[in-house]
Amino acid sequence: NAGVTQTPKFRILKIGQSMTLQCTQDMNHNYMYWYRQDPGMGLKLIYYSVGAGITDKGEVPNGYNVSRSTTEDFPLRLELAAPSQTSVYFCASTRQGETEKLFFGSGTQLSVL
Amino acid sequence: GESVGLHLPTLSVQEGDNSIINCAYSNSASDYFIWYKQESGKGPQFIIDIRSNMDKRQGQRVTVLLNKTVKHLSLQIAATQPGDSAVYFCAENPARLYNFNKFYFGSGTKLNVKP
C-alpha cells in the first residue's frame, strides 16, 4: 500500500493564482483531513471529511475549498492565492472504529509570492 | 477554541540520556491524546497514544503520562538516540464529545540529541 500520497511536493504561486493540492489514500479510510503547518508552529485543521460527499470546515478554512467525490481522493483548492497561505500542507486519513491514529502524507510546501 | 501547548520549544539532550517532552491541554472534554514525531521534510508519524481512562502507557522506549487534574501530558524517551532528533507534537481529540475524529495539535518541541 502507498498510504497517503500528496502531489505536488513543492509549488510556488503568484498572488491571485489558483491551484489544487491533490491527496489520495489507498487504505479505504473514510475520514480525511487537510492541515497546514506554518514555520515553527503546530498543525491547524483546514477542512475535513467523514466520507464521500461530506465535508466540513476546520479551524482555518478561509481561502480554501475541498470536495470529496470518492473515498480515495480529497483535493484542496486555493482559488486566489495570498502570501498568508504560504505554508506546508499535510493531508491525513484515518478509519473510524478501527483506529483513531492519523496517517499523514509527506506534505506539499507552498510559497505564494 | 481548543488549545494545546508545549512548555519548551527546544530540548537538547545527550545521547543515551532520557528525554521528557511536556504538553498542556485546555479542553477538559478531550479523552484521547496522541504523540507524533515529525522528522525534517516528512509528515508526522504516530508514536504512542493514551486514553483519558489511563494515566500511563508504555511503548518501545517511550512512555506517555497523563495528568487529567492539571491537564498535562508528557512523553518520556528512554536512552535517547540520534535518530530521535525530530519535532514532537501532542494532539488531543475530543471525539467523544463531537462524535467524530478532530485532532488539535500543539506547536511542537524540537528535540536535539547531542552525540
mmCIF file with all atom_site columns, C-alpha atoms in Angstrom:
data_model
loop_
_atom_site.group_PDB
_atom_site.id
_atom_site.type_symbol
_atom_site.label_atom_id
_atom_site.label_alt_id
_atom_site.label_comp_id
_atom_site.label_asym_id
_atom_site.label_entity_id
_atom_site.label_seq_id
_atom_site.pdbx_PDB_ins_code
_atom_site.Cartn_x
_atom_site.Cartn_y
_atom_site.Cartn_z
_atom_site.occupancy
_atom_site.B_iso_or_equiv
_atom_site.pdbx_formal_charge
_atom_site.auth_seq_id
_atom_site.auth_comp_id
_atom_site.auth_asym_id
_atom_site.auth_atom_id
_atom_site.pdbx_PDB_model_num
ATOM 1   C CA . ASN A 1 1   ? 0.000   0.000  0.000  1.00 0.00 ? 1   ASN A CA 1
ATOM 2   C CA . ALA A 1 2   ? 1.206   3.512  -0.751 1.00 0.00 ? 2   ALA A CA 1
ATOM 3   C CA . GLY A 1 3   ? -0.675  5.069  2.193  1.00 0.00 ? 3   GLY A CA 1
ATOM 4   C CA . VAL A 1 4   ? -1.429  8.781  1.801  1.00 0.00 ? 4   VAL A CA 1
ATOM 5   C CA . THR A 1 5   ? 0.000   10.355 -1.342 1.00 0.00 ? 5   THR A CA 1
ATOM 6   C CA . GLN A 1 6   ? 0.203   14.106 -1.889 1.00 0.00 ? 6   GLN A CA 1
ATOM 7   C CA . THR A 1 7   ? 1.140   15.998 -5.035 1.00 0.00 ? 7   THR A CA 1
ATOM 8   C CA . PRO A 1 8   ? 2.914   18.223 -5.789 1.00 0.00 ? 8   PRO A CA 1
ATOM 9   C CA . LYS A 1 9   ? 5.702   18.245 -3.189 1.00 0.00 ? 9   LYS A CA 1
ATOM 10  C CA . PHE A 1 10  ? 6.669   21.847 -3.890 1.00 0.00 ? 10  PHE A CA 1
ATOM 11  C CA . ARG A 1 11  ? 4.938   24.735 -5.608 1.00 0.00 ? 11  ARG A CA 1
ATOM 12  C CA . ILE A 1 12  ? 5.455   28.470 -5.997 1.00 0.00 ? 12  ILE A CA 1
ATOM 13  C CA . LEU A 1 13  ? 2.412   30.591 -6.816 1.00 0.00 ? 13  LEU A CA 1
ATOM 14  C CA . LYS A 1 14  ? 1.948   34.236 -7.635 1.00 0.00 ? 14  LYS A CA 1
ATOM 15  C CA . ILE A 1 15  ? -0.604  36.245 -5.685 1.00 0.00 ? 15  ILE A CA 1
ATOM 16  C CA . GLY A 1 16  ? -4.059  35.673 -7.129 1.00 0.00 ? 16  GLY A CA 1
ATOM 17  C CA . GLN A 1 17  ? -3.267  32.402 -8.865 1.00 0.00 ? 17  GLN A CA 1
ATOM 18  C CA . SER A 1 18  ? -5.212  29.264 -8.120 1.00 0.00 ? 18  SER A CA 1
ATOM 19  C CA . MET A 1 19  ? -4.184  25.663 -7.684 1.00 0.00 ? 19  MET A CA 1
ATOM 20  C CA . THR A 1 20  ? -5.329  22.307 -6.392 1.00 0.00 ? 20  THR A CA 1
ATOM 21  C CA . LEU A 1 21  ? -3.370  20.193 -3.956 1.00 0.00 ? 21  LEU A CA 1
ATOM 22  C CA . GLN A 1 22  ? -4.042  16.544 -4.585 1.00 0.00 ? 22  GLN A CA 1
ATOM 23  C CA . CYS A 1 23  ? -4.418  13.884 -1.914 1.00 0.00 ? 23  CYS A CA 1
ATOM 24  C CA . THR A 1 24  ? -5.263  10.239 -2.331 1.00 0.00 ? 24  THR A CA 1
ATOM 25  C CA . GLN A 1 25  ? -5.212  7.289  0.035  1.00 0.00 ? 25  GLN A CA 1
ATOM 26  C CA . ASP A 1 26  ? -5.466  3.580  -0.696 1.00 0.00 ? 26  ASP A CA 1
ATOM 27  C CA . MET A 1 27  ? -6.335  2.373  2.803  1.00 0.00 ? 27  MET A CA 1
ATOM 28  C CA . ASN A 1 28  ? -10.108 2.687  2.388  1.00 0.00 ? 28  ASN A CA 1
ATOM 29  C CA . HIS A 1 29  ? -10.205 5.280  5.164  1.00 0.00 ? 29  HIS A CA 1
ATOM 30  C CA . ASN A 1 30  ? -13.461 7.178  5.448  1.00 0.00 ? 30  ASN A CA 1
ATOM 31  C CA . TYR A 1 31  ? -12.038 10.158 7.330  1.00 0.00 ? 31  TYR A CA 1
ATOM 32  C CA . MET A 1 32  ? -9.704  12.551 5.567  1.00 0.00 ? 32  MET A CA 1
ATOM 33  C CA . TYR A 1 33  ? -8.190  15.849 6.681  1.00 0.00 ? 33  TYR A CA 1
ATOM 34  C CA . TRP A 1 34  ? -6.209  18.819 5.427  1.00 0.00 ? 34  TRP A CA 1
ATOM 35  C CA . TYR A 1 35  ? -3.812  20.566 7.780  1.00 0.00 ? 35  TYR A CA 1
ATOM 36  C CA . ARG A 1 36  ? -1.449  23.464 7.304  1.00 0.00 ? 36  ARG A CA 1
ATOM 37  C CA . GLN A 1 37  ? 1.763   23.918 9.209  1.00 0.00 ? 37  GLN A CA 1
ATOM 38  C CA . ASP A 1 38  ? 3.360   27.329 9.410  1.00 0.00 ? 38  ASP A CA 1
ATOM 39  C CA . PRO A 1 39  ? 7.077   27.566 10.257 1.00 0.00 ? 39  PRO A CA 1
ATOM 40  C CA . GLY A 1 40  ? 7.766   26.622 13.868 1.00 0.00 ? 40  GLY A CA 1
ATOM 41  C CA . MET A 1 41  ? 4.082   26.007 14.532 1.00 0.00 ? 41  MET A CA 1
ATOM 42  C CA . GLY A 1 42  ? 1.766   23.090 15.020 1.00 0.00 ? 42  GLY A CA 1
ATOM 43  C CA . LEU A 1 43  ? -0.782  21.833 12.551 1.00 0.00 ? 43  LEU A CA 1
ATOM 44  C CA . LYS A 1 44  ? -4.019  23.710 12.013 1.00 0.00 ? 44  LYS A CA 1
ATOM 45  C CA . LEU A 1 45  ? -7.054  21.913 10.613 1.00 0.00 ? 45  LEU A CA 1
ATOM 46  C CA . ILE A 1 46  ? -8.368  23.461 7.380  1.00 0.00 ? 46  ILE A CA 1
ATOM 47  C CA . TYR A 1 47  ? -11.105 21.063 6.270  1.00 0.00 ? 47  TYR A CA 1
ATOM 48  C CA . TYR A 1 48  ? -12.094 17.505 6.948  1.00 0.00 ? 48  TYR A CA 1
ATOM 49  C CA . SER A 1 49  ? -14.384 14.874 5.516  1.00 0.00 ? 49  SER A CA 1
ATOM 50  C CA . VAL A 1 50  ? -16.094 11.951 7.187  1.00 0.00 ? 50  VAL A CA 1
ATOM 51  C CA . GLY A 1 51  ? -16.966 10.246 3.928  1.00 0.00 ? 51  GLY A CA 1
ATOM 52  C CA . ALA A 1 52  ? -17.619 10.693 0.231  1.00 0.00 ? 52  ALA A CA 1
ATOM 53  C CA . GLY A 1 53  ? -19.885 13.669 -0.397 1.00 0.00 ? 53  GLY A CA 1
ATOM 54  C CA . ILE A 1 54  ? -19.437 15.088 3.110  1.00 0.00 ? 54  ILE A CA 1
ATOM 55  C CA . THR A 1 55  ? -17.052 17.893 4.029  1.00 0.00 ? 55  THR A CA 1
ATOM 56  C CA . ASP A 1 56  ? -16.836 20.388 6.858  1.00 0.00 ? 56  ASP A CA 1
ATOM 57  C CA . LYS A 1 57  ? -14.740 23.330 7.983  1.00 0.00 ? 57  LYS A CA 1
ATOM 58  C CA . GLY A 1 58  ? -11.924 23.075 10.443 1.00 0.00 ? 58  GLY A CA 1
ATOM 59  C CA . GLU A 1 59  ? -10.141 25.835 12.342 1.00 0.00 ? 59  GLU A CA 1
ATOM 60  C CA . VAL A 1 60  ? -8.787  27.854 9.380  1.00 0.00 ? 60  VAL A CA 1
ATOM 61  C CA . PRO A 1 61  ? -10.990 27.266 6.285  1.00 0.00 ? 61  PRO A CA 1
ATOM 62  C CA . ASN A 1 62  ? -10.963 30.768 4.783  1.00 0.00 ? 62  ASN A CA 1
ATOM 63  C CA . GLY A 1 63  ? -9.406  30.903 1.328  1.00 0.00 ? 63  GLY A CA 1
ATOM 64  C CA . TYR A 1 64  ? -9.775  27.171 0.692  1.00 0.00 ? 64  TYR A CA 1
ATOM 65  C CA . ASN A 1 65  ? -12.296 24.754 -0.728 1.00 0.00 ? 65  ASN A CA 1
ATOM 66  C CA . VAL A 1 66  ? -12.498 20.975 -0.764 1.00 0.00 ? 66  VAL A CA 1
ATOM 67  C CA . SER A 1 67  ? -14.500 18.234 -2.353 1.00 0.00 ? 67  SER A CA 1
ATOM 68  C CA . ARG A 1 68  ? -14.854 14.524 -1.665 1.00 0.00 ? 68  ARG A CA 1
ATOM 69  C CA . SER A 1 69  ? -16.353 12.764 -4.663 1.00 0.00 ? 69  SER A CA 1
ATOM 70  C CA . THR A 1 70  ? -14.679 9.440  -3.864 1.00 0.00 ? 70  THR A CA 1
ATOM 71  C CA . THR A 1 71  ? -13.437 7.687  -0.743 1.00 0.00 ? 71  THR A CA 1
ATOM 72  C CA . GLU A 1 72  ? -9.860  7.807  -2.020 1.00 0.00 ? 72  GLU A CA 1
ATOM 73  C CA . ASP A 1 73  ? -9.472  11.441 -3.063 1.00 0.00 ? 73  ASP A CA 1
ATOM 74  C CA . PHE A 1 74  ? -9.673  14.680 -1.099 1.00 0.00 ? 74  PHE A CA 1
ATOM 75  C CA . PRO A 1 75  ? -8.323  17.634 -3.126 1.00 0.00 ? 75  PRO A CA 1
ATOM 76  C CA . LEU A 1 76  ? -7.746  21.056 -1.576 1.00 0.00 ? 76  LEU A CA 1
ATOM 77  C CA . ARG A 1 77  ? -8.394  24.099 -3.756 1.00 0.00 ? 77  ARG A CA 1
ATOM 78  C CA . LEU A 1 78  ? -6.870  27.563 -3.385 1.00 0.00 ? 78  LEU A CA 1
ATOM 79  C CA . GLU A 1 79  ? -8.831  29.999 -5.547 1.00 0.00 ? 79  GLU A CA 1
ATOM 80  C CA . LEU A 1 80  ? -6.966  33.295 -5.030 1.00 0.00 ? 80  LEU A CA 1
ATOM 81  C CA . ALA A 1 81  ? -3.586  32.603 -3.509 1.00 0.00 ? 81  ALA A CA 1
ATOM 82  C CA . ALA A 1 82  ? -2.369  35.049 -0.867 1.00 0.00 ? 82  ALA A CA 1
ATOM 83  C CA . PRO A 1 83  ? 1.021   35.319 0.889  1.00 0.00 ? 83  PRO A CA 1
ATOM 84  C CA . SER A 1 84  ? -0.685  34.263 4.131  1.00 0.00 ? 84  SER A CA 1
ATOM 85  C CA . GLN A 1 85  ? -1.234  30.855 2.549  1.00 0.00 ? 85  GLN A CA 1
ATOM 86  C CA . THR A 1 86  ? 2.481   30.190 2.344  1.00 0.00 ? 86  THR A CA 1
ATOM 87  C CA . SER A 1 87  ? 2.791   27.050 4.411  1.00 0.00 ? 87  SER A CA 1
ATOM 88  C CA . VAL A 1 88  ? 3.333   23.313 4.357  1.00 0.00 ? 88  VAL A CA 1
ATOM 89  C CA . TYR A 1 89  ? 0.119   21.419 3.724  1.00 0.00 ? 89  TYR A CA 1
ATOM 90  C CA . PHE A 1 90  ? -0.483  17.926 5.032  1.00 0.00 ? 90  PHE A CA 1
ATOM 91  C CA . CYS A 1 91  ? -3.231  15.545 4.106  1.00 0.00 ? 91  CYS A CA 1
ATOM 92  C CA . ALA A 1 92  ? -4.159  12.800 6.560  1.00 0.00 ? 92  ALA A CA 1
ATOM 93  C CA . SER A 1 93  ? -6.619  9.972  6.847  1.00 0.00 ? 93  SER A CA 1
ATOM 94  C CA . THR A 1 94  ? -7.994  7.547  9.388  1.00 0.00 ? 94  THR A CA 1
ATOM 95  C CA . ARG A 1 95  ? -10.742 4.999  9.737  1.00 0.00 ? 95  ARG A CA 1
ATOM 96  C CA . GLN A 1 96  ? -13.396 5.322  12.380 1.00 0.00 ? 96  GLN A CA 1
ATOM 97  C CA . GLY A 1 97  ? -13.860 2.291  14.530 1.00 0.00 ? 97  GLY A CA 1
ATOM 98  C CA . GLU A 1 98  ? -10.507 0.688  13.802 1.00 0.00 ? 98  GLU A CA 1
ATOM 99  C CA . THR A 1 99  ? -8.027  3.336  14.718 1.00 0.00 ? 99  THR A CA 1
ATOM 100 C CA . GLU A 1 100 ? -8.003  6.998  15.580 1.00 0.00 ? 100 GLU A CA 1
ATOM 101 C CA . LYS A 1 101 ? -4.403  7.376  14.576 1.00 0.00 ? 101 LYS A CA 1
ATOM 102 C CA . LEU A 1 102 ? -3.885  9.719  11.660 1.00 0.00 ? 102 LEU A CA 1
ATOM 103 C CA . PHE A 1 103 ? -1.793  8.622  8.701  1.00 0.00 ? 103 PHE A CA 1
ATOM 104 C CA . PHE A 1 104 ? -0.095  11.609 7.108  1.00 0.00 ? 104 PHE A CA 1
ATOM 105 C CA . GLY A 1 105 ? 1.174   12.274 3.640  1.00 0.00 ? 105 GLY A CA 1
ATOM 106 C CA . SER A 1 106 ? 4.640   13.728 3.134  1.00 0.00 ? 106 SER A CA 1
ATOM 107 C CA . GLY A 1 107 ? 3.368   17.263 2.629  1.00 0.00 ? 107 GLY A CA 1
ATOM 108 C CA . THR A 1 108 ? 3.220   19.989 -0.018 1.00 0.00 ? 108 THR A CA 1
ATOM 109 C CA . GLN A 1 109 ? 5.402   23.031 0.506  1.00 0.00 ? 109 GLN A CA 1
ATOM 110 C CA . LEU A 1 110 ? 3.640   26.053 -0.970 1.00 0.00 ? 110 LEU A CA 1
ATOM 111 C CA . SER A 1 111 ? 5.050   29.539 -1.363 1.00 0.00 ? 111 SER A CA 1
ATOM 112 C CA . VAL A 1 112 ? 2.906   32.457 -2.512 1.00 0.00 ? 112 VAL A CA 1
ATOM 113 C CA . LEU A 1 113 ? 4.945   35.405 -3.743 1.00 0.00 ? 113 LEU A CA 1
ATOM 114 C CA . GLY B 2 1   ? -11.359 27.047 20.900 1.00 0.00 ? 1   GLY B CA 1
ATOM 115 C CA . GLU B 2 2   ? -9.141  24.214 21.965 1.00 0.00 ? 2   GLU B CA 1
ATOM 116 C CA . SER B 2 3   ? -5.581  24.986 22.952 1.00 0.00 ? 3   SER B CA 1
ATOM 117 C CA . VAL B 2 4   ? -2.775  22.527 23.088 1.00 0.00 ? 4   VAL B CA 1
ATOM 118 C CA . GLY B 2 5   ? 0.586   23.937 24.001 1.00 0.00 ? 5   GLY B CA 1
ATOM 119 C CA . LEU B 2 6   ? 4.074   22.808 24.810 1.00 0.00 ? 6   LEU B CA 1
ATOM 120 C CA . HIS B 2 7   ? 6.268   24.151 27.607 1.00 0.00 ? 7   HIS B CA 1
ATOM 121 C CA . LEU B 2 8   ? 9.638   24.042 25.814 1.00 0.00 ? 8   LEU B CA 1
ATOM 122 C CA . PRO B 2 9   ? 10.125  24.807 22.135 1.00 0.00 ? 9   PRO B CA 1
ATOM 123 C CA . THR B 2 10  ? 13.599  23.185 22.014 1.00 0.00 ? 10  THR B CA 1
ATOM 124 C CA . LEU B 2 11  ? 15.120  20.430 24.092 1.00 0.00 ? 11  LEU B CA 1
ATOM 125 C CA . SER B 2 12  ? 18.745  19.328 23.859 1.00 0.00 ? 12  SER B CA 1
ATOM 126 C CA . VAL B 2 13  ? 19.816  16.040 25.425 1.00 0.00 ? 13  VAL B CA 1
ATOM 127 C CA . GLN B 2 14  ? 22.919  13.907 25.418 1.00 0.00 ? 14  GLN B CA 1
ATOM 128 C CA . GLU B 2 15  ? 22.788  10.638 23.558 1.00 0.00 ? 15  GLU B CA 1
ATOM 129 C CA . GLY B 2 16  ? 21.882  7.896  25.984 1.00 0.00 ? 16  GLY B CA 1
ATOM 130 C CA . ASP B 2 17  ? 20.059  10.174 28.407 1.00 0.00 ? 17  ASP B CA 1
ATOM 131 C CA . ASN B 2 18  ? 16.326  10.132 28.943 1.00 0.00 ? 18  ASN B CA 1
ATOM 132 C CA . SER B 2 19  ? 14.179  12.854 27.358 1.00 0.00 ? 19  SER B CA 1
ATOM 133 C CA . ILE B 2 20  ? 10.972  14.315 28.715 1.00 0.00 ? 20  ILE B CA 1
ATOM 134 C CA . ILE B 2 21  ? 8.717   16.404 26.495 1.00 0.00 ? 21  ILE B CA 1
ATOM 135 C CA . ASN B 2 22  ? 5.739   18.147 28.067 1.00 0.00 ? 22  ASN B CA 1
ATOM 136 C CA . CYS B 2 23  ? 2.376   19.228 26.759 1.00 0.00 ? 23  CYS B CA 1
ATOM 137 C CA . ALA B 2 24  ? -0.528  21.134 28.287 1.00 0.00 ? 24  ALA B CA 1
ATOM 138 C CA . TYR B 2 25  ? -4.070  20.959 27.005 1.00 0.00 ? 25  TYR B CA 1
ATOM 139 C CA . SER B 2 26  ? -7.056  23.117 27.808 1.00 0.00 ? 26  SER B CA 1
ATOM 140 C CA . ASN B 2 27  ? -10.129 21.117 26.773 1.00 0.00 ? 27  ASN B CA 1
ATOM 141 C CA . SER B 2 28  ? -11.258 19.034 29.728 1.00 0.00 ? 28  SER B CA 1
ATOM 142 C CA . ALA B 2 29  ? -13.546 17.122 27.339 1.00 0.00 ? 29  ALA B CA 1
ATOM 143 C CA . SER B 2 30  ? -10.575 15.686 25.446 1.00 0.00 ? 30  SER B CA 1
ATOM 144 C CA . ASP B 2 31  ? -10.388 11.985 26.070 1.00 0.00 ? 31  ASP B CA 1
ATOM 145 C CA . TYR B 2 32  ? -7.779  10.785 23.636 1.00 0.00 ? 32  TYR B CA 1
ATOM 146 C CA . PHE B 2 33  ? -4.227  12.004 23.147 1.00 0.00 ? 33  PHE B CA 1
ATOM 147 C CA . ILE B 2 34  ? -1.523  11.157 20.652 1.00 0.00 ? 34  ILE B CA 1
ATOM 148 C CA . TRP B 2 35  ? 2.152   11.931 20.368 1.00 0.00 ? 35  TRP B CA 1
ATOM 149 C CA . TYR B 2 36  ? 3.582   12.386 16.880 1.00 0.00 ? 36  TYR B CA 1
ATOM 150 C CA . LYS B 2 37  ? 7.151   12.573 15.672 1.00 0.00 ? 37  LYS B CA 1
ATOM 151 C CA . GLN B 2 38  ? 7.996   14.707 12.674 1.00 0.00 ? 38  GLN B CA 1
ATOM 152 C CA . GLU B 2 39  ? 11.373  14.381 11.028 1.00 0.00 ? 39  GLU B CA 1
ATOM 153 C CA . SER B 2 40  ? 12.636  17.130 8.795  1.00 0.00 ? 40  SER B CA 1
ATOM 154 C CA . GLY B 2 41  ? 10.808  17.215 5.457  1.00 0.00 ? 41  GLY B CA 1
ATOM 155 C CA . LYS B 2 42  ? 8.354   14.486 6.401  1.00 0.00 ? 42  LYS B CA 1
ATOM 156 C CA . GLY B 2 43  ? 4.818   14.218 7.662  1.00 0.00 ? 43  GLY B CA 1
ATOM 157 C CA . PRO B 2 44  ? 4.117   13.444 11.320 1.00 0.00 ? 44  PRO B CA 1
ATOM 158 C CA . GLN B 2 45  ? 4.295   9.809  12.377 1.00 0.00 ? 45  GLN B CA 1
ATOM 159 C CA . PHE B 2 46  ? 2.351   8.198  15.186 1.00 0.00 ? 46  PHE B CA 1
ATOM 160 C CA . ILE B 2 47  ? 4.395   7.317  18.282 1.00 0.00 ? 47  ILE B CA 1
ATOM 161 C CA . ILE B 2 48  ? 2.016   6.449  21.080 1.00 0.00 ? 48  ILE B CA 1
ATOM 162 C CA . ASP B 2 49  ? -1.479  7.233  22.264 1.00 0.00 ? 49  ASP B CA 1
ATOM 163 C CA . ILE B 2 50  ? -3.338  7.264  25.549 1.00 0.00 ? 50  ILE B CA 1
ATOM 164 C CA . ARG B 2 51  ? -6.972  7.461  26.541 1.00 0.00 ? 51  ARG B CA 1
ATOM 165 C CA . SER B 2 52  ? -8.270  9.512  29.427 1.00 0.00 ? 52  SER B CA 1
ATOM 166 C CA . ASN B 2 53  ? -9.125  6.428  31.471 1.00 0.00 ? 53  ASN B CA 1
ATOM 167 C CA . MET B 2 54  ? -5.405  5.725  31.780 1.00 0.00 ? 54  MET B CA 1
ATOM 168 C CA . ASP B 2 55  ? -2.615  7.712  33.414 1.00 0.00 ? 55  ASP B CA 1
ATOM 169 C CA . LYS B 2 56  ? 0.326   5.876  31.914 1.00 0.00 ? 56  LYS B CA 1
ATOM 170 C CA . ARG B 2 57  ? 1.097   3.877  28.825 1.00 0.00 ? 57  ARG B CA 1
ATOM 171 C CA . GLN B 2 58  ? 4.360   2.365  27.707 1.00 0.00 ? 58  GLN B CA 1
ATOM 172 C CA . GLY B 2 59  ? 5.682   1.559  24.279 1.00 0.00 ? 59  GLY B CA 1
ATOM 173 C CA . GLN B 2 60  ? 9.081   0.651  22.956 1.00 0.00 ? 60  GLN B CA 1
ATOM 174 C CA . ARG B 2 61  ? 11.450  3.108  24.713 1.00 0.00 ? 61  ARG B CA 1
ATOM 175 C CA . VAL B 2 62  ? 8.606   5.596  25.095 1.00 0.00 ? 62  VAL B CA 1
ATOM 176 C CA . THR B 2 63  ? 6.182   6.264  27.930 1.00 0.00 ? 63  THR B CA 1
ATOM 177 C CA . VAL B 2 64  ? 3.290   8.703  27.961 1.00 0.00 ? 64  VAL B CA 1
ATOM 178 C CA . LEU B 2 65  ? 1.965   10.066 31.242 1.00 0.00 ? 65  LEU B CA 1
ATOM 179 C CA . LEU B 2 66  ? -1.387  11.779 31.558 1.00 0.00 ? 66  LEU B CA 1
ATOM 180 C CA . ASN B 2 67  ? -2.383  14.004 34.471 1.00 0.00 ? 67  ASN B CA 1
ATOM 181 C CA . LYS B 2 68  ? -6.001  14.972 33.999 1.00 0.00 ? 68  LYS B CA 1
ATOM 182 C CA . THR B 2 69  ? -6.097  17.038 37.169 1.00 0.00 ? 69  THR B CA 1
ATOM 183 C CA . VAL B 2 70  ? -3.735  19.634 35.734 1.00 0.00 ? 70  VAL B CA 1
ATOM 184 C CA . LYS B 2 71  ? -4.441  18.779 32.057 1.00 0.00 ? 71  LYS B CA 1
ATOM 185 C CA . HIS B 2 72  ? -0.896  17.822 31.292 1.00 0.00 ? 72  HIS B CA 1
ATOM 186 C CA . LEU B 2 73  ? 0.769   15.014 29.447 1.00 0.00 ? 73  LEU B CA 1
ATOM 187 C CA . SER B 2 74  ? 4.359   14.110 28.859 1.00 0.00 ? 74  SER B CA 1
ATOM 188 C CA . LEU B 2 75  ? 6.375   11.905 26.562 1.00 0.00 ? 75  LEU B CA 1
ATOM 189 C CA . GLN B 2 76  ? 9.387   10.156 28.011 1.00 0.00 ? 76  GLN B CA 1
ATOM 190 C CA . ILE B 2 77  ? 12.000  8.684  25.693 1.00 0.00 ? 77  ILE B CA 1
ATOM 191 C CA . ALA B 2 78  ? 14.458  6.297  27.283 1.00 0.00 ? 78  ALA B CA 1
ATOM 192 C CA . ALA B 2 79  ? 18.096  6.121  26.185 1.00 0.00 ? 79  ALA B CA 1
ATOM 193 C CA . THR B 2 80  ? 17.672  8.848  23.570 1.00 0.00 ? 80  THR B CA 1
ATOM 194 C CA . GLN B 2 81  ? 19.337  8.108  20.245 1.00 0.00 ? 81  GLN B CA 1
ATOM 195 C CA . PRO B 2 82  ? 20.402  10.381 17.370 1.00 0.00 ? 82  PRO B CA 1
ATOM 196 C CA . GLY B 2 83  ? 17.501  9.012  15.355 1.00 0.00 ? 83  GLY B CA 1
ATOM 197 C CA . ASP B 2 84  ? 15.133  10.502 17.921 1.00 0.00 ? 84  ASP B CA 1
ATOM 198 C CA . SER B 2 85  ? 16.060  14.014 16.807 1.00 0.00 ? 85  SER B CA 1
ATOM 199 C CA . ALA B 2 86  ? 12.829  15.483 15.463 1.00 0.00 ? 86  ALA B CA 1
ATOM 200 C CA . VAL B 2 87  ? 9.917   17.734 16.359 1.00 0.00 ? 87  VAL B CA 1
ATOM 201 C CA . TYR B 2 88  ? 7.413   16.122 18.680 1.00 0.00 ? 88  TYR B CA 1
ATOM 202 C CA . PHE B 2 89  ? 3.755   17.116 18.749 1.00 0.00 ? 89  PHE B CA 1
ATOM 203 C CA . CYS B 2 90  ? 1.000   16.237 21.107 1.00 0.00 ? 90  CYS B CA 1
ATOM 204 C CA . ALA B 2 91  ? -2.539  16.169 19.784 1.00 0.00 ? 91  ALA B CA 1
ATOM 205 C CA . GLU B 2 92  ? -5.841  15.991 21.607 1.00 0.00 ? 92  GLU B CA 1
ATOM 206 C CA . ASN B 2 93  ? -9.105  14.625 20.336 1.00 0.00 ? 93  ASN B CA 1
ATOM 207 C CA . PRO B 2 94  ? -12.445 15.462 21.912 1.00 0.00 ? 94  PRO B CA 1
ATOM 208 C CA . ALA B 2 95  ? -14.046 12.904 19.603 1.00 0.00 ? 95  ALA B CA 1
ATOM 209 C CA . ARG B 2 96  ? -16.372 11.502 22.200 1.00 0.00 ? 96  ARG B CA 1
ATOM 210 C CA . LEU B 2 97  ? -17.850 14.938 22.613 1.00 0.00 ? 97  LEU B CA 1
ATOM 211 C CA . TYR B 2 98  ? -18.422 15.619 18.932 1.00 0.00 ? 98  TYR B CA 1
ATOM 212 C CA . ASN B 2 99  ? -18.705 12.050 17.671 1.00 0.00 ? 99  ASN B CA 1
ATOM 213 C CA . PHE B 2 100 ? -16.006 12.396 15.063 1.00 0.00 ? 100 PHE B CA 1
ATOM 214 C CA . ASN B 2 101 ? -12.246 12.475 14.903 1.00 0.00 ? 101 ASN B CA 1
ATOM 215 C CA . LYS B 2 102 ? -10.976 16.019 15.137 1.00 0.00 ? 102 LYS B CA 1
ATOM 216 C CA . PHE B 2 103 ? -7.433  16.445 16.358 1.00 0.00 ? 103 PHE B CA 1
ATOM 217 C CA . TYR B 2 104 ? -5.916  19.617 17.782 1.00 0.00 ? 104 TYR B CA 1
ATOM 218 C CA . PHE B 2 105 ? -2.152  19.906 17.700 1.00 0.00 ? 105 PHE B CA 1
ATOM 219 C CA . GLY B 2 106 ? 0.337   21.734 19.890 1.00 0.00 ? 106 GLY B CA 1
ATOM 220 C CA . SER B 2 107 ? 3.117   23.852 18.416 1.00 0.00 ? 107 SER B CA 1
ATOM 221 C CA . GLY B 2 108 ? 5.758   21.156 18.897 1.00 0.00 ? 108 GLY B CA 1
ATOM 222 C CA . THR B 2 109 ? 9.038   20.650 20.715 1.00 0.00 ? 109 THR B CA 1
ATOM 223 C CA . LYS B 2 110 ? 12.246  20.202 18.785 1.00 0.00 ? 110 LYS B CA 1
ATOM 224 C CA . LEU B 2 111 ? 14.430  17.508 20.288 1.00 0.00 ? 111 LEU B CA 1
ATOM 225 C CA . ASN B 2 112 ? 18.165  17.758 19.577 1.00 0.00 ? 112 ASN B CA 1
ATOM 226 C CA . VAL B 2 113 ? 20.242  14.738 20.508 1.00 0.00 ? 113 VAL B CA 1
ATOM 227 C CA . LYS B 2 114 ? 23.902  15.538 21.048 1.00 0.00 ? 114 LYS B CA 1
ATOM 228 C CA . PRO B 2 115 ? 26.443  12.777 20.362 1.00 0.00 ? 115 PRO B CA 1
#
